[in-house]
């Protein structure tokens, strides 16, 4: 199967084989995170966060894969491979950094 996919990409490049375009040079004007706020209810709750960079000329790029995510209170919510999970009741913030820009997302946990 892998040989077929490699051959298909070599012979007929398509969206399946295409790489994402690189974001513009320099830092984005702002980072936008989705969701804007996170509420984790219950011990099995989890949430991924999507990060978009917005440049001064209005272009947006998905920076989710390259963004650095950090919980300000690891005893409330922790990150595991980009997935936010509850640890204990309380509130914290998710700090997001990408290409020199920062954003914060409030997080509430009710375990």
PDB file of C-alpha atoms in Angstrom:
ATOM      1  CA  UNK A   1       0.000   0.000   0.000  1.00  0.00           C
ATOM      2  CA  UNK A   2       2.818   2.386   0.883  1.00  0.00           C
ATOM      3  CA  UNK A   3       4.528   1.764  -2.466  1.00  0.00           C
ATOM      4  CA  UNK A   4       1.273   2.548  -4.255  1.00  0.00           C
ATOM      5  CA  UNK A   5       0.858   5.829  -2.334  1.00  0.00           C
ATOM      6  CA  UNK A   6       4.456   6.880  -3.021  1.00  0.00           C
ATOM      7  CA  UNK A   7       4.066   6.039  -6.708  1.00  0.00           C
ATOM      8  CA  UNK A   8       0.750   7.886  -6.899  1.00  0.00           C
ATOM      9  CA  UNK A   9       2.307  11.002  -5.338  1.00  0.00           C
ATOM     10  CA  UNK A  10       5.225  10.887  -7.763  1.00  0.00           C
ATOM     11  CA  UNK A  11       3.053  10.451 -10.847  1.00  0.00           C
ATOM     12  CA  UNK A  12       0.024  12.591 -10.004  1.00  0.00           C
ATOM     13  CA  UNK A  13       0.519  15.154  -7.219  1.00  0.00           C
ATOM     14  CA  UNK A  14      -2.779  15.954  -5.535  1.00  0.00           C
ATOM     15  CA  UNK A  15      -4.154  17.360  -2.297  1.00  0.00           C
ATOM     16  CA  UNK A  16      -3.351  14.000  -0.695  1.00  0.00           C
ATOM     17  CA  UNK A  17       0.351  14.444  -1.429  1.00  0.00           C
ATOM     18  CA  UNK A  18       0.630  18.223  -1.186  1.00  0.00           C
ATOM     19  CA  UNK A  19       2.447  19.947   1.648  1.00  0.00           C
ATOM     20  CA  UNK A  20       0.996  22.901   3.482  1.00  0.00           C
ATOM     21  CA  UNK A  21       2.255  26.335   2.417  1.00  0.00           C
ATOM     22  CA  UNK A  22       4.601  28.017   4.874  1.00  0.00           C
ATOM     23  CA  UNK A  23       3.284  30.986   6.860  1.00  0.00           C
ATOM     24  CA  UNK A  24       4.612  34.474   6.036  1.00  0.00           C
ATOM     25  CA  UNK A  25       7.910  35.658   7.515  1.00  0.00           C
ATOM     26  CA  UNK A  26       7.864  37.304  10.920  1.00  0.00           C
ATOM     27  CA  UNK A  27       5.479  37.017  13.831  1.00  0.00           C
ATOM     28  CA  UNK A  28       1.715  36.963  13.363  1.00  0.00           C
ATOM     29  CA  UNK A  29      -0.270  40.007  14.473  1.00  0.00           C
ATOM     30  CA  UNK A  30      -2.269  37.741  16.784  1.00  0.00           C
ATOM     31  CA  UNK A  31      -3.021  34.139  17.645  1.00  0.00           C
ATOM     32  CA  UNK A  32      -6.619  32.959  17.665  1.00  0.00           C
ATOM     33  CA  UNK A  33      -7.479  29.812  19.609  1.00  0.00           C
ATOM     34  CA  UNK A  34     -10.540  27.610  19.239  1.00  0.00           C
ATOM     35  CA  UNK A  35     -12.332  27.144  21.540  1.00  0.00           C
ATOM     36  CA  UNK A  36     -12.020  30.571  23.161  1.00  0.00           C
ATOM     37  CA  UNK A  37     -12.541  29.001  26.615  1.00  0.00           C
ATOM     38  CA  UNK A  38     -12.346  25.398  27.813  1.00  0.00           C
ATOM     39  CA  UNK A  39     -14.558  23.684  30.385  1.00  0.00           C
ATOM     40  CA  UNK A  40     -13.573  20.156  31.358  1.00  0.00           C
ATOM     41  CA  UNK A  41     -16.321  18.294  33.227  1.00  0.00           C
ATOM     42  CA  UNK A  42     -15.568  14.849  34.586  1.00  0.00           C
ATOM     43  CA  UNK A  43     -12.417  12.747  34.814  1.00  0.00           C
ATOM     44  CA  UNK A  44     -12.603  11.578  31.187  1.00  0.00           C
ATOM     45  CA  UNK A  45     -13.022  15.013  29.630  1.00  0.00           C
ATOM     46  CA  UNK A  46     -10.464  16.173  27.098  1.00  0.00           C
ATOM     47  CA  UNK A  47     -10.060  19.025  24.668  1.00  0.00           C
ATOM     48  CA  UNK A  48      -7.803  19.780  21.718  1.00  0.00           C
ATOM     49  CA  UNK A  49      -7.142  23.408  20.862  1.00  0.00           C
ATOM     50  CA  UNK A  50      -6.778  24.748  17.321  1.00  0.00           C
ATOM     51  CA  UNK A  51      -4.365  27.667  16.883  1.00  0.00           C
ATOM     52  CA  UNK A  52      -4.516  30.103  13.969  1.00  0.00           C
ATOM     53  CA  UNK A  53      -1.998  32.850  13.298  1.00  0.00           C
ATOM     54  CA  UNK A  54      -3.348  36.074  11.796  1.00  0.00           C
ATOM     55  CA  UNK A  55      -0.868  38.295   9.943  1.00  0.00           C
ATOM     56  CA  UNK A  56      -1.160  42.067   9.427  1.00  0.00           C
ATOM     57  CA  UNK A  57      -2.279  41.600   5.814  1.00  0.00           C
ATOM     58  CA  UNK A  58      -5.235  39.451   6.959  1.00  0.00           C
ATOM     59  CA  UNK A  59      -3.864  36.059   5.968  1.00  0.00           C
ATOM     60  CA  UNK A  60      -4.411  33.228   8.426  1.00  0.00           C
ATOM     61  CA  UNK A  61      -2.432  30.023   8.831  1.00  0.00           C
ATOM     62  CA  UNK A  62      -3.013  26.963  10.985  1.00  0.00           C
ATOM     63  CA  UNK A  63      -0.221  26.904  13.565  1.00  0.00           C
ATOM     64  CA  UNK A  64      -1.678  24.106  15.699  1.00  0.00           C
ATOM     65  CA  UNK A  65       1.157  21.657  14.990  1.00  0.00           C
ATOM     66  CA  UNK A  66       3.947  24.114  15.749  1.00  0.00           C
ATOM     67  CA  UNK A  67       2.382  26.012  18.670  1.00  0.00           C
ATOM     68  CA  UNK A  68       3.664  25.501  22.194  1.00  0.00           C
ATOM     69  CA  UNK A  69       0.881  24.902  24.750  1.00  0.00           C
ATOM     70  CA  UNK A  70       1.399  25.175  28.519  1.00  0.00           C
ATOM     71  CA  UNK A  71      -1.021  24.960  31.447  1.00  0.00           C
ATOM     72  CA  UNK A  72      -0.297  27.587  34.116  1.00  0.00           C
ATOM     73  CA  UNK A  73      -1.493  25.199  36.873  1.00  0.00           C
ATOM     74  CA  UNK A  74      -0.527  21.591  36.148  1.00  0.00           C
ATOM     75  CA  UNK A  75      -2.509  20.445  39.220  1.00  0.00           C
ATOM     76  CA  UNK A  76      -5.736  21.619  37.521  1.00  0.00           C
ATOM     77  CA  UNK A  77      -5.214  20.670  33.858  1.00  0.00           C
ATOM     78  CA  UNK A  78      -2.342  18.972  32.073  1.00  0.00           C
ATOM     79  CA  UNK A  79      -1.351  18.534  28.449  1.00  0.00           C
ATOM     80  CA  UNK A  80      -0.510  15.195  26.911  1.00  0.00           C
ATOM     81  CA  UNK A  81       0.495  15.276  23.213  1.00  0.00           C
ATOM     82  CA  UNK A  82      -1.602  18.372  22.576  1.00  0.00           C
ATOM     83  CA  UNK A  83      -4.685  17.138  24.443  1.00  0.00           C
ATOM     84  CA  UNK A  84      -5.816  19.038  27.550  1.00  0.00           C
ATOM     85  CA  UNK A  85      -7.074  16.770  30.355  1.00  0.00           C
ATOM     86  CA  UNK A  86      -8.381  17.455  33.884  1.00  0.00           C
ATOM     87  CA  UNK A  87      -6.213  16.782  36.936  1.00  0.00           C
ATOM     88  CA  UNK A  88      -8.159  18.523  39.718  1.00  0.00           C
ATOM     89  CA  UNK A  89     -10.972  21.034  40.216  1.00  0.00           C
ATOM     90  CA  UNK A  90     -10.207  24.706  39.663  1.00  0.00           C
ATOM     91  CA  UNK A  91      -9.271  27.233  37.031  1.00  0.00           C
ATOM     92  CA  UNK A  92      -6.119  27.753  35.034  1.00  0.00           C
ATOM     93  CA  UNK A  93      -4.994  29.232  31.744  1.00  0.00           C
ATOM     94  CA  UNK A  94      -3.624  27.603  28.659  1.00  0.00           C
ATOM     95  CA  UNK A  95      -0.698  29.689  27.397  1.00  0.00           C
ATOM     96  CA  UNK A  96      -0.145  29.392  23.653  1.00  0.00           C
ATOM     97  CA  UNK A  97       3.027  30.552  21.892  1.00  0.00           C
ATOM     98  CA  UNK A  98       3.796  30.385  18.177  1.00  0.00           C
ATOM     99  CA  UNK A  99       6.252  32.320  16.001  1.00  0.00           C
ATOM    100  CA  UNK A 100       6.745  35.023  18.639  1.00  0.00           C
ATOM    101  CA  UNK A 101       3.060  35.650  19.374  1.00  0.00           C
ATOM    102  CA  UNK A 102       1.154  34.622  22.517  1.00  0.00           C
ATOM    103  CA  UNK A 103      -2.447  33.936  23.468  1.00  0.00           C
ATOM    104  CA  UNK A 104      -4.243  32.715  26.579  1.00  0.00           C
ATOM    105  CA  UNK A 105      -7.307  30.508  26.905  1.00  0.00           C
ATOM    106  CA  UNK A 106      -9.172  30.253  30.226  1.00  0.00           C
ATOM    107  CA  UNK A 107      -9.726  26.693  31.481  1.00  0.00           C
ATOM    108  CA  UNK A 108     -12.246  25.542  34.104  1.00  0.00           C
ATOM    109  CA  UNK A 109     -12.160  22.024  35.518  1.00  0.00           C
ATOM    110  CA  UNK A 110     -14.926  20.262  37.402  1.00  0.00           C
ATOM    111  CA  UNK A 111     -13.636  16.780  38.025  1.00  0.00           C
TER     112      UNK A 111
END
